[in-house]
Every structure is written in C-alpha cells, then in structure tokens.
Amino acid sequence: MLKYVFYSVFIFGIYGAGILVYNEFSQGNICPKILNIPACYIILACLVIPFLAHVFKKDNIIYFTSTGIAWSIAFYGSIMQISGVIECPKTSAGIPMCYISFAIFTLLIVLKIKEFKKVK
C-alpha cells in the first residue's frame, strides 16, 4: 500500500511541476527565481531525482537531500507568499503552488521515514 502512495504522490508532483516548467519555458516569468534559475525547474529536478532513487532503491542520502532541498524551497516560498514578498504561481482554483509543493515534499519525507522504520 505504501508503495502506491509513494508513486501517486510522485506522479502528481512531477505532473504538476512539469506543467509549470513547460509554462515557464514557453511563456517565461511564471516561477520565482533562485540564483536566476526558475524555482519550478529546481522543484521538478528534486522530484525526479528522489523518484529515481526510490524506484532503483539507491542510497537514502540522495532521496533525503533532494526532498530536503525542495522542502526548504517550498517552505521559504510559502512563508514569502504568506508575507506578500513573492507571488507563487497559482492553480486554477487560486491555491499557491508553493503550498502544494510544501505538502508534497513533507509527505514524501514522512513516507520515506515511515518506510525506513518499517524495514528495521
């Protein structure tokens, strides 16, 4: 069951981030920048890398480093969105995507910890 939750969360995240990356690439200036790199590019990479690490059962350091970086970016983006400093891209329902990223990466970290404890 845990395996299907992992895959569902990853697919949902990669799909959403992929659409955002496509829009950023085709229209420009959609995502906030981090060191002049659109944050959505970093978030997509931080979804694909741990997904591959999870599928191929690679070192947990890769998984937690990637998800940790993305979690930090999403946390920062959420705080800056709340404070009005930056404007995160929004869903058609008006939900800032940084909130969704924060939830996705929190869930991925919690699920991996749960899986890790289950194995021991």
mmCIF file of N, CA and C in Angstrom:
data_model
loop_
_atom_site.group_PDB
_atom_site.id
_atom_site.type_symbol
_atom_site.label_atom_id
_atom_site.label_comp_id
_atom_site.label_asym_id
_atom_site.label_seq_id
_atom_site.Cartn_x
_atom_site.Cartn_y
_atom_site.Cartn_z
ATOM 1 N N MET A 1 0.827 -1.198 0.000
ATOM 2 C CA MET A 1 0.000 0.000 0.000
ATOM 3 C C MET A 1 0.870 1.260 0.000
ATOM 4 N N LEU A 2 1.913 1.264 0.837
ATOM 5 C CA LEU A 2 2.810 2.416 0.936
ATOM 6 C C LEU A 2 3.457 2.717 -0.417
ATOM 7 N N LYS A 3 3.757 1.660 -1.153
ATOM 8 C CA LYS A 3 4.375 1.806 -2.478
ATOM 9 C C LYS A 3 3.472 2.616 -3.416
ATOM 10 N N TYR A 4 2.183 2.335 -3.389
ATOM 11 C CA TYR A 4 1.239 3.034 -4.267
ATOM 12 C C TYR A 4 1.060 4.494 -3.864
ATOM 13 N N VAL A 5 1.134 4.756 -2.572
ATOM 14 C CA VAL A 5 1.043 6.141 -2.095
ATOM 15 C C VAL A 5 2.260 6.913 -2.595
ATOM 16 N N PHE A 6 3.450 6.307 -2.471
ATOM 17 C CA PHE A 6 4.673 6.938 -2.979
ATOM 18 C C PHE A 6 4.519 7.294 -4.461
ATOM 19 N N TYR A 7 4.151 6.301 -5.256
ATOM 20 C CA TYR A 7 4.048 6.522 -6.695
ATOM 21 C C TYR A 7 2.992 7.572 -7.029
ATOM 22 N N SER A 8 1.884 7.545 -6.334
ATOM 23 C CA SER A 8 0.823 8.531 -6.572
ATOM 24 C C SER A 8 1.297 9.946 -6.285
ATOM 25 N N VAL A 9 1.987 10.117 -5.163
ATOM 26 C CA VAL A 9 2.487 11.446 -4.791
ATOM 27 C C VAL A 9 3.526 11.916 -5.802
ATOM 28 N N PHE A 10 4.443 11.033 -6.170
ATOM 29 C CA PHE A 10 5.458 11.399 -7.161
ATOM 30 C C PHE A 10 4.829 11.766 -8.508
ATOM 31 N N ILE A 11 3.902 10.958 -8.979
ATOM 32 C CA ILE A 11 3.282 11.226 -10.283
ATOM 33 C C ILE A 11 2.526 12.549 -10.255
ATOM 34 N N PHE A 12 1.759 12.784 -9.189
ATOM 35 C CA PHE A 12 1.038 14.040 -9.033
ATOM 36 C C PHE A 12 2.008 15.222 -9.042
ATOM 37 N N GLY A 13 3.102 15.117 -8.276
ATOM 38 C CA GLY A 13 4.088 16.200 -8.188
ATOM 39 C C GLY A 13 4.829 16.439 -9.488
ATOM 40 N N ILE A 14 5.277 15.372 -10.111
ATOM 41 C CA ILE A 14 6.020 15.509 -11.370
ATOM 42 C C ILE A 14 5.119 16.075 -12.463
ATOM 43 N N TYR A 15 3.881 15.628 -12.504
ATOM 44 C CA TYR A 15 2.934 16.146 -13.487
ATOM 45 C C TYR A 15 2.712 17.653 -13.282
ATOM 46 N N GLY A 16 2.428 18.045 -12.042
ATOM 47 C CA GLY A 16 2.186 19.461 -11.743
ATOM 48 C C GLY A 16 3.400 20.330 -11.998
ATOM 49 N N ALA A 17 4.564 19.868 -11.540
ATOM 50 C CA ALA A 17 5.792 20.638 -11.755
ATOM 51 C C ALA A 17 6.154 20.670 -13.237
ATOM 52 N N GLY A 18 5.882 19.577 -13.941
ATOM 53 C CA GLY A 18 6.157 19.524 -15.373
ATOM 54 C C GLY A 18 5.352 20.552 -16.150
ATOM 55 N N ILE A 19 4.086 20.696 -15.801
ATOM 56 C CA ILE A 19 3.242 21.707 -16.448
ATOM 57 C C ILE A 19 3.783 23.105 -16.161
ATOM 58 N N LEU A 20 4.186 23.326 -14.918
ATOM 59 C CA LEU A 20 4.734 24.631 -14.529
ATOM 60 C C LEU A 20 6.030 24.932 -15.289
ATOM 61 N N VAL A 21 6.898 23.932 -15.401
ATOM 62 C CA VAL A 21 8.150 24.096 -16.146
ATOM 63 C C VAL A 21 7.852 24.401 -17.611
ATOM 64 N N TYR A 22 6.909 23.686 -18.190
ATOM 65 C CA TYR A 22 6.536 23.941 -19.580
ATOM 66 C C TYR A 22 6.056 25.389 -19.745
ATOM 67 N N ASN A 23 5.185 25.835 -18.840
ATOM 68 C CA ASN A 23 4.681 27.209 -18.907
ATOM 69 C C ASN A 23 5.796 28.233 -18.701
ATOM 70 N N GLU A 24 6.704 27.942 -17.796
ATOM 71 C CA GLU A 24 7.845 28.841 -17.562
ATOM 72 C C GLU A 24 8.708 28.910 -18.805
ATOM 73 N N PHE A 25 8.960 27.759 -19.418
ATOM 74 C CA PHE A 25 9.809 27.705 -20.607
ATOM 75 C C PHE A 25 9.154 28.418 -21.789
ATOM 76 N N SER A 26 7.862 28.202 -21.968
ATOM 77 C CA SER A 26 7.189 28.769 -23.144
ATOM 78 C C SER A 26 6.769 30.231 -22.956
ATOM 79 N N GLN A 27 6.402 30.619 -21.742
ATOM 80 C CA GLN A 27 5.911 31.977 -21.511
ATOM 81 C C GLN A 27 6.894 32.849 -20.739
ATOM 82 N N GLY A 28 7.723 32.226 -19.914
ATOM 83 C CA GLY A 28 8.688 32.973 -19.105
ATOM 84 C C GLY A 28 8.058 33.699 -17.936
ATOM 85 N N ASN A 29 8.874 33.932 -16.928
ATOM 86 C CA ASN A 29 8.484 34.707 -15.749
ATOM 87 C C ASN A 29 7.247 34.189 -15.020
ATOM 88 N N ILE A 30 7.076 32.897 -14.968
ATOM 89 C CA ILE A 30 5.961 32.287 -14.240
ATOM 90 C C ILE A 30 6.398 31.974 -12.808
ATOM 91 N N CYS A 31 7.600 31.423 -12.668
ATOM 92 C CA CYS A 31 8.093 30.962 -11.368
ATOM 93 C C CYS A 31 9.073 31.973 -10.769
ATOM 94 N N PRO A 32 9.066 32.097 -9.427
ATOM 95 C CA PRO A 32 10.093 32.913 -8.772
ATOM 96 C C PRO A 32 11.477 32.319 -9.069
ATOM 97 N N LYS A 33 12.490 33.142 -9.049
ATOM 98 C CA LYS A 33 13.848 32.701 -9.378
ATOM 99 C C LYS A 33 14.678 32.487 -8.108
ATOM 100 N N ILE A 34 15.558 31.494 -8.180
ATOM 101 C CA ILE A 34 16.548 31.237 -7.137
ATOM 102 C C ILE A 34 17.887 31.232 -7.852
ATOM 103 N N LEU A 35 18.740 32.202 -7.526
ATOM 104 C CA LEU A 35 20.016 32.372 -8.220
ATOM 105 C C LEU A 35 19.810 32.408 -9.740
ATOM 106 N N ASN A 36 18.782 33.117 -10.146
ATOM 107 C CA ASN A 36 18.414 33.314 -11.556
ATOM 108 C C ASN A 36 17.899 32.048 -12.253
ATOM 109 N N ILE A 37 17.604 30.997 -11.477
ATOM 110 C CA ILE A 37 17.032 29.758 -12.020
ATOM 111 C C ILE A 37 15.580 29.694 -11.555
ATOM 112 N N PRO A 38 14.648 29.476 -12.470
ATOM 113 C CA PRO A 38 13.255 29.355 -12.045
ATOM 114 C C PRO A 38 13.093 28.233 -11.004
ATOM 115 N N ALA A 39 12.436 28.537 -9.900
ATOM 116 C CA ALA A 39 12.269 27.572 -8.807
ATOM 117 C C ALA A 39 11.561 26.304 -9.276
ATOM 118 N N CYS A 40 10.660 26.421 -10.247
ATOM 119 C CA CYS A 40 9.937 25.234 -10.722
ATOM 120 C C CYS A 40 10.889 24.230 -11.383
ATOM 121 N N TYR A 41 11.977 24.696 -11.998
ATOM 122 C CA TYR A 41 12.965 23.782 -12.571
ATOM 123 C C TYR A 41 13.629 22.969 -11.461
ATOM 124 N N ILE A 42 13.985 23.658 -10.392
ATOM 125 C CA ILE A 42 14.646 23.002 -9.261
ATOM 126 C C ILE A 42 13.680 22.010 -8.611
ATOM 127 N N ILE A 43 12.435 22.427 -8.428
ATOM 128 C CA ILE A 43 11.438 21.551 -7.814
ATOM 129 C C ILE A 43 11.218 20.297 -8.660
ATOM 130 N N LEU A 44 11.134 20.453 -9.974
ATOM 131 C CA LEU A 44 10.961 19.284 -10.845
ATOM 132 C C LEU A 44 12.153 18.334 -10.705
ATOM 133 N N ALA A 45 13.354 18.875 -10.724
ATOM 134 C CA ALA A 45 14.544 18.035 -10.549
ATOM 135 C C ALA A 45 14.526 17.339 -9.193
ATOM 136 N N CYS A 46 14.064 18.057 -8.176
ATOM 137 C CA CYS A 46 14.005 17.495 -6.818
ATOM 138 C C CYS A 46 12.836 16.525 -6.650
ATOM 139 N N LEU A 47 12.016 16.367 -7.647
ATOM 140 C CA LEU A 47 11.009 15.301 -7.675
ATOM 141 C C LEU A 47 11.519 14.103 -8.471
ATOM 142 N N VAL A 48 12.137 14.376 -9.610
ATOM 143 C CA VAL A 48 12.612 13.297 -10.479
ATOM 144 C C VAL A 48 13.764 12.527 -9.819
ATOM 145 N N ILE A 49 14.706 13.242 -9.223
ATOM 146 C CA ILE A 49 15.874 12.581 -8.619
ATOM 147 C C ILE A 49 15.468 11.628 -7.486
ATOM 148 N N PRO A 50 14.672 12.062 -6.496
ATOM 149 C CA PRO A 50 14.291 11.101 -5.455
ATOM 150 C C PRO A 50 13.353 9.999 -5.965
ATOM 151 N N PHE A 51 12.564 10.318 -6.992
ATOM 152 C CA PHE A 51 11.717 9.276 -7.587
ATOM 153 C C PHE A 51 12.597 8.154 -8.141
ATOM 154 N N LEU A 52 13.619 8.535 -8.903
ATOM 155 C CA LEU A 52 14.536 7.526 -9.458
ATOM 156 C C LEU A 52 15.300 6.805 -8.347
ATOM 157 N N ALA A 53 15.708 7.555 -7.331
ATOM 158 C CA ALA A 53 16.409 6.935 -6.190
ATOM 159 C C ALA A 53 15.494 5.938 -5.487
ATOM 160 N N HIS A 54 14.229 6.282 -5.379
ATOM 161 C CA HIS A 54 13.271 5.383 -4.733
ATOM 162 C C HIS A 54 13.009 4.150 -5.591
ATOM 163 N N VAL A 55 12.775 4.336 -6.874
ATOM 164 C CA VAL A 55 12.471 3.220 -7.779
ATOM 165 C C VAL A 55 13.644 2.250 -7.860
ATOM 166 N N PHE A 56 14.854 2.791 -7.984
ATOM 167 C CA PHE A 56 16.032 1.944 -8.141
ATOM 168 C C PHE A 56 16.707 1.611 -6.816
ATOM 169 N N LYS A 57 16.028 1.958 -5.712
ATOM 170 C CA LYS A 57 16.495 1.637 -4.357
ATOM 171 C C LYS A 57 17.938 2.085 -4.121
ATOM 172 N N LYS A 58 18.190 3.320 -4.505
ATOM 173 C CA LYS A 58 19.511 3.910 -4.293
ATOM 174 C C LYS A 58 19.623 4.447 -2.869
ATOM 175 N N ASP A 59 20.766 4.981 -2.570
ATOM 176 C CA ASP A 59 21.066 5.494 -1.238
ATOM 177 C C ASP A 59 20.018 6.506 -0.778
ATOM 178 N N ASN A 60 19.602 6.400 0.473
ATOM 179 C CA ASN A 60 18.621 7.333 1.036
ATOM 180 C C ASN A 60 19.159 8.758 1.124
ATOM 181 N N ILE A 61 20.468 8.921 1.090
ATOM 182 C CA ILE A 61 21.057 10.264 1.146
ATOM 183 C C ILE A 61 20.616 11.077 -0.071
ATOM 184 N N ILE A 62 20.595 10.451 -1.232
ATOM 185 C CA ILE A 62 20.148 11.122 -2.460
ATOM 186 C C ILE A 62 18.689 11.539 -2.303
ATOM 187 N N TYR A 63 17.873 10.633 -1.821
ATOM 188 C CA TYR A 63 16.447 10.888 -1.645
ATOM 189 C C TYR A 63 16.232 12.061 -0.687
ATOM 190 N N PHE A 64 16.825 11.965 0.502
ATOM 191 C CA PHE A 64 16.593 12.990 1.518
ATOM 192 C C PHE A 64 17.252 14.329 1.187
ATOM 193 N N THR A 65 18.364 14.305 0.472
ATOM 194 C CA THR A 65 18.986 15.568 0.051
ATOM 195 C C THR A 65 18.087 16.298 -0.936
ATOM 196 N N SER A 66 17.604 15.574 -1.930
ATOM 197 C CA SER A 66 16.736 16.199 -2.943
ATOM 198 C C SER A 66 15.419 16.682 -2.349
ATOM 199 N N THR A 67 14.771 15.827 -1.576
ATOM 200 C CA THR A 67 13.491 16.237 -0.987
ATOM 201 C C THR A 67 13.699 17.332 0.054
ATOM 202 N N GLY A 68 14.817 17.285 0.751
ATOM 203 C CA GLY A 68 15.112 18.323 1.749
ATOM 204 C C GLY A 68 15.338 19.690 1.121
ATOM 205 N N ILE A 69 16.054 19.713 0.015
ATOM 206 C CA ILE A 69 16.274 20.972 -0.710
ATOM 207 C C ILE A 69 14.937 21.538 -1.181
ATOM 208 N N ALA A 70 14.134 20.685 -1.800
ATOM 209 C CA ALA A 70 12.837 21.139 -2.311
ATOM 210 C C ALA A 70 11.904 21.546 -1.176
ATOM 211 N N TRP A 71 11.925 20.802 -0.061
ATOM 212 C CA TRP A 71 11.102 21.155 1.087
ATOM 213 C C TRP A 71 11.487 22.547 1.578
ATOM 214 N N SER A 72 12.786 22.816 1.646
ATOM 215 C CA SER A 72 13.262 24.128 2.099
ATOM 216 C C SER A 72 12.801 25.242 1.167
ATOM 217 N N ILE A 73 12.890 24.999 -0.131
ATOM 218 C CA ILE A 73 12.437 25.993 -1.113
ATOM 219 C C ILE A 73 10.929 26.224 -0.975
ATOM 220 N N ALA A 74 10.170 25.139 -0.844
ATOM 221 C CA ALA A 74 8.710 25.259 -0.720
ATOM 222 C C ALA A 74 8.324 25.942 0.591
ATOM 223 N N PHE A 75 9.045 25.643 1.653
ATOM 224 C CA PHE A 75 8.787 26.292 2.943
ATOM 225 C C PHE A 75 9.053 27.792 2.836
ATOM 226 N N TYR A 76 10.208 28.125 2.282
ATOM 227 C CA TYR A 76 10.575 29.535 2.090
ATOM 228 C C TYR A 76 9.547 30.242 1.198
ATOM 229 N N GLY A 77 9.180 29.595 0.082
ATOM 230 C CA GLY A 77 8.196 30.176 -0.824
ATOM 231 C C GLY A 77 6.854 30.388 -0.154
ATOM 232 N N SER A 78 6.452 29.429 0.663
ATOM 233 C CA SER A 78 5.174 29.548 1.377
ATOM 234 C C SER A 78 5.194 30.706 2.365
ATOM 235 N N ILE A 79 6.294 30.835 3.099
ATOM 236 C CA ILE A 79 6.425 31.937 4.064
ATOM 237 C C ILE A 79 6.432 33.278 3.322
ATOM 238 N N MET A 80 7.175 33.346 2.224
ATOM 239 C CA MET A 80 7.239 34.591 1.452
ATOM 240 C C MET A 80 5.892 34.903 0.784
ATOM 241 N N GLN A 81 5.148 33.863 0.378
ATOM 242 C CA GLN A 81 3.808 34.048 -0.183
ATOM 243 C C GLN A 81 2.874 34.615 0.889
ATOM 244 N N ILE A 82 2.915 34.039 2.076
ATOM 245 C CA ILE A 82 2.062 34.498 3.177
ATOM 246 C C ILE A 82 2.372 35.948 3.539
ATOM 247 N N SER A 83 3.662 36.275 3.543
ATOM 248 C CA SER A 83 4.068 37.631 3.921
ATOM 249 C C SER A 83 3.913 38.639 2.771
ATOM 250 N N GLY A 84 3.616 38.162 1.564
ATOM 251 C CA GLY A 84 3.391 39.053 0.432
ATOM 252 C C GLY A 84 4.652 39.508 -0.279
ATOM 253 N N VAL A 85 5.790 38.903 0.044
ATOM 254 C CA VAL A 85 7.064 39.290 -0.570
ATOM 255 C C VAL A 85 7.175 38.757 -1.998
ATOM 256 N N ILE A 86 6.750 37.515 -2.206
ATOM 257 C CA ILE A 86 6.768 36.930 -3.554
ATOM 258 C C ILE A 86 5.372 36.434 -3.894
ATOM 259 N N GLU A 87 5.181 36.155 -5.155
ATOM 260 C CA GLU A 87 3.908 35.616 -5.635
ATOM 261 C C GLU A 87 4.192 34.267 -6.283
ATOM 262 N N CYS A 88 3.751 33.193 -5.625
ATOM 263 C CA CYS A 88 3.903 31.858 -6.200
ATOM 264 C C CYS A 88 2.863 31.662 -7.293
ATOM 265 N N PRO A 89 3.187 30.853 -8.314
ATOM 266 C CA PRO A 89 2.167 30.521 -9.311
ATOM 267 C C PRO A 89 0.986 29.862 -8.602
ATOM 268 N N LYS A 90 -0.205 30.062 -9.158
ATOM 269 C CA LYS A 90 -1.411 29.528 -8.519
ATOM 270 C C LYS A 90 -2.113 28.530 -9.429
ATOM 271 N N THR A 91 -2.855 27.631 -8.802
ATOM 272 C CA THR A 91 -3.695 26.701 -9.554
ATOM 273 C C THR A 91 -4.892 27.475 -10.084
ATOM 274 N N SER A 92 -5.693 26.827 -10.908
ATOM 275 C CA SER A 92 -6.895 27.491 -11.424
ATOM 276 C C SER A 92 -7.874 27.829 -10.300
ATOM 277 N N ALA A 93 -7.751 27.134 -9.167
ATOM 278 C CA ALA A 93 -8.602 27.412 -8.005
ATOM 279 C C ALA A 93 -8.016 28.517 -7.127
ATOM 280 N N GLY A 94 -6.834 29.026 -7.499
ATOM 281 C CA GLY A 94 -6.218 30.120 -6.748
ATOM 282 C C GLY A 94 -5.320 29.693 -5.604
ATOM 283 N N ILE A 95 -5.008 28.401 -5.513
ATOM 284 C CA ILE A 95 -4.123 27.913 -4.446
ATOM 285 C C ILE A 95 -2.672 28.097 -4.882
ATOM 286 N N PRO A 96 -1.862 28.793 -4.074
ATOM 287 C CA PRO A 96 -0.446 28.935 -4.426
ATOM 288 C C PRO A 96 0.247 27.569 -4.503
ATOM 289 N N MET A 97 0.967 27.355 -5.580
ATOM 290 C CA MET A 97 1.608 26.062 -5.784
ATOM 291 C C MET A 97 2.742 25.802 -4.807
ATOM 292 N N CYS A 98 3.287 26.845 -4.210
ATOM 293 C CA CYS A 98 4.323 26.613 -3.202
ATOM 294 C C CYS A 98 3.731 25.890 -1.989
ATOM 295 N N TYR A 99 2.451 26.131 -1.684
ATOM 296 C CA TYR A 99 1.785 25.407 -0.598
ATOM 297 C C TYR A 99 1.662 23.928 -0.951
ATOM 298 N N ILE A 100 1.316 23.675 -2.209
ATOM 299 C CA ILE A 100 1.169 22.290 -2.655
ATOM 300 C C ILE A 100 2.528 21.589 -2.641
ATOM 301 N N SER A 101 3.571 22.272 -3.104
ATOM 302 C CA SER A 101 4.923 21.698 -3.072
ATOM 303 C C SER A 101 5.352 21.397 -1.647
ATOM 304 N N PHE A 102 5.054 22.307 -0.748
ATOM 305 C CA PHE A 102 5.396 22.097 0.657
ATOM 306 C C PHE A 102 4.712 20.834 1.181
ATOM 307 N N ALA A 103 3.437 20.664 0.869
ATOM 308 C CA ALA A 103 2.691 19.484 1.314
ATOM 309 C C ALA A 103 3.251 18.208 0.677
ATOM 310 N N ILE A 104 3.552 18.262 -0.614
ATOM 311 C CA ILE A 104 4.076 17.085 -1.312
ATOM 312 C C ILE A 104 5.406 16.644 -0.715
ATOM 313 N N PHE A 105 6.326 17.581 -0.529
ATOM 314 C CA PHE A 105 7.648 17.198 -0.022
ATOM 315 C C PHE A 105 7.610 16.799 1.448
ATOM 316 N N THR A 106 6.727 17.403 2.217
ATOM 317 C CA THR A 106 6.551 16.962 3.607
ATOM 318 C C THR A 106 6.063 15.519 3.611
ATOM 319 N N LEU A 107 5.080 15.222 2.767
ATOM 320 C CA LEU A 107 4.539 13.866 2.678
ATOM 321 C C LEU A 107 5.598 12.877 2.209
ATOM 322 N N LEU A 108 6.392 13.238 1.211
ATOM 323 C CA LEU A 108 7.439 12.337 0.717
ATOM 324 C C LEU A 108 8.481 12.034 1.791
ATOM 325 N N ILE A 109 8.838 13.028 2.573
ATOM 326 C CA ILE A 109 9.817 12.820 3.647
ATOM 327 C C ILE A 109 9.220 11.922 4.731
ATOM 328 N N VAL A 110 7.989 12.202 5.131
ATOM 329 C CA VAL A 110 7.331 11.396 6.165
ATOM 330 C C VAL A 110 7.149 9.951 5.694
ATOM 331 N N LEU A 111 6.738 9.768 4.444
ATOM 332 C CA LEU A 111 6.560 8.414 3.911
ATOM 333 C C LEU A 111 7.871 7.630 3.898
ATOM 334 N N LYS A 112 8.959 8.291 3.518
ATOM 335 C CA LYS A 112 10.252 7.595 3.467
ATOM 336 C C LYS A 112 10.718 7.220 4.868
ATOM 337 N N ILE A 113 10.497 8.116 5.819
ATOM 338 C CA ILE A 113 10.861 7.795 7.208
ATOM 339 C C ILE A 113 10.033 6.616 7.693
ATOM 340 N N LYS A 114 8.749 6.625 7.368
ATOM 341 C CA LYS A 114 7.859 5.535 7.749
ATOM 342 C C LYS A 114 8.320 4.217 7.110
ATOM 343 N N GLU A 115 8.680 4.267 5.839
ATOM 344 C CA GLU A 115 9.169 3.080 5.141
ATOM 345 C C GLU A 115 10.475 2.603 5.768
ATOM 346 N N PHE A 116 11.341 3.529 6.095
ATOM 347 C CA PHE A 116 12.630 3.210 6.692
ATOM 348 C C PHE A 116 12.444 2.510 8.029
ATOM 349 N N LYS A 117 11.521 3.011 8.839
ATOM 350 C CA LYS A 117 11.250 2.408 10.154
ATOM 351 C C LYS A 117 10.578 1.039 10.018
ATOM 352 N N LYS A 118 9.784 0.878 8.964
ATOM 353 C CA LYS A 118 9.097 -0.381 8.711
ATOM 354 C C LYS A 118 10.096 -1.495 8.378
ATOM 355 N N VAL A 119 11.155 -1.133 7.655
ATOM 356 C CA VAL A 119 12.173 -2.106 7.228
ATOM 357 C C VAL A 119 12.983 -2.601 8.421
ATOM 358 N N LYS A 120 13.240 -1.723 9.369
ATOM 359 C CA LYS A 120 14.081 -2.103 10.519
ATOM 360 C C LYS A 120 13.386 -3.025 11.466
#
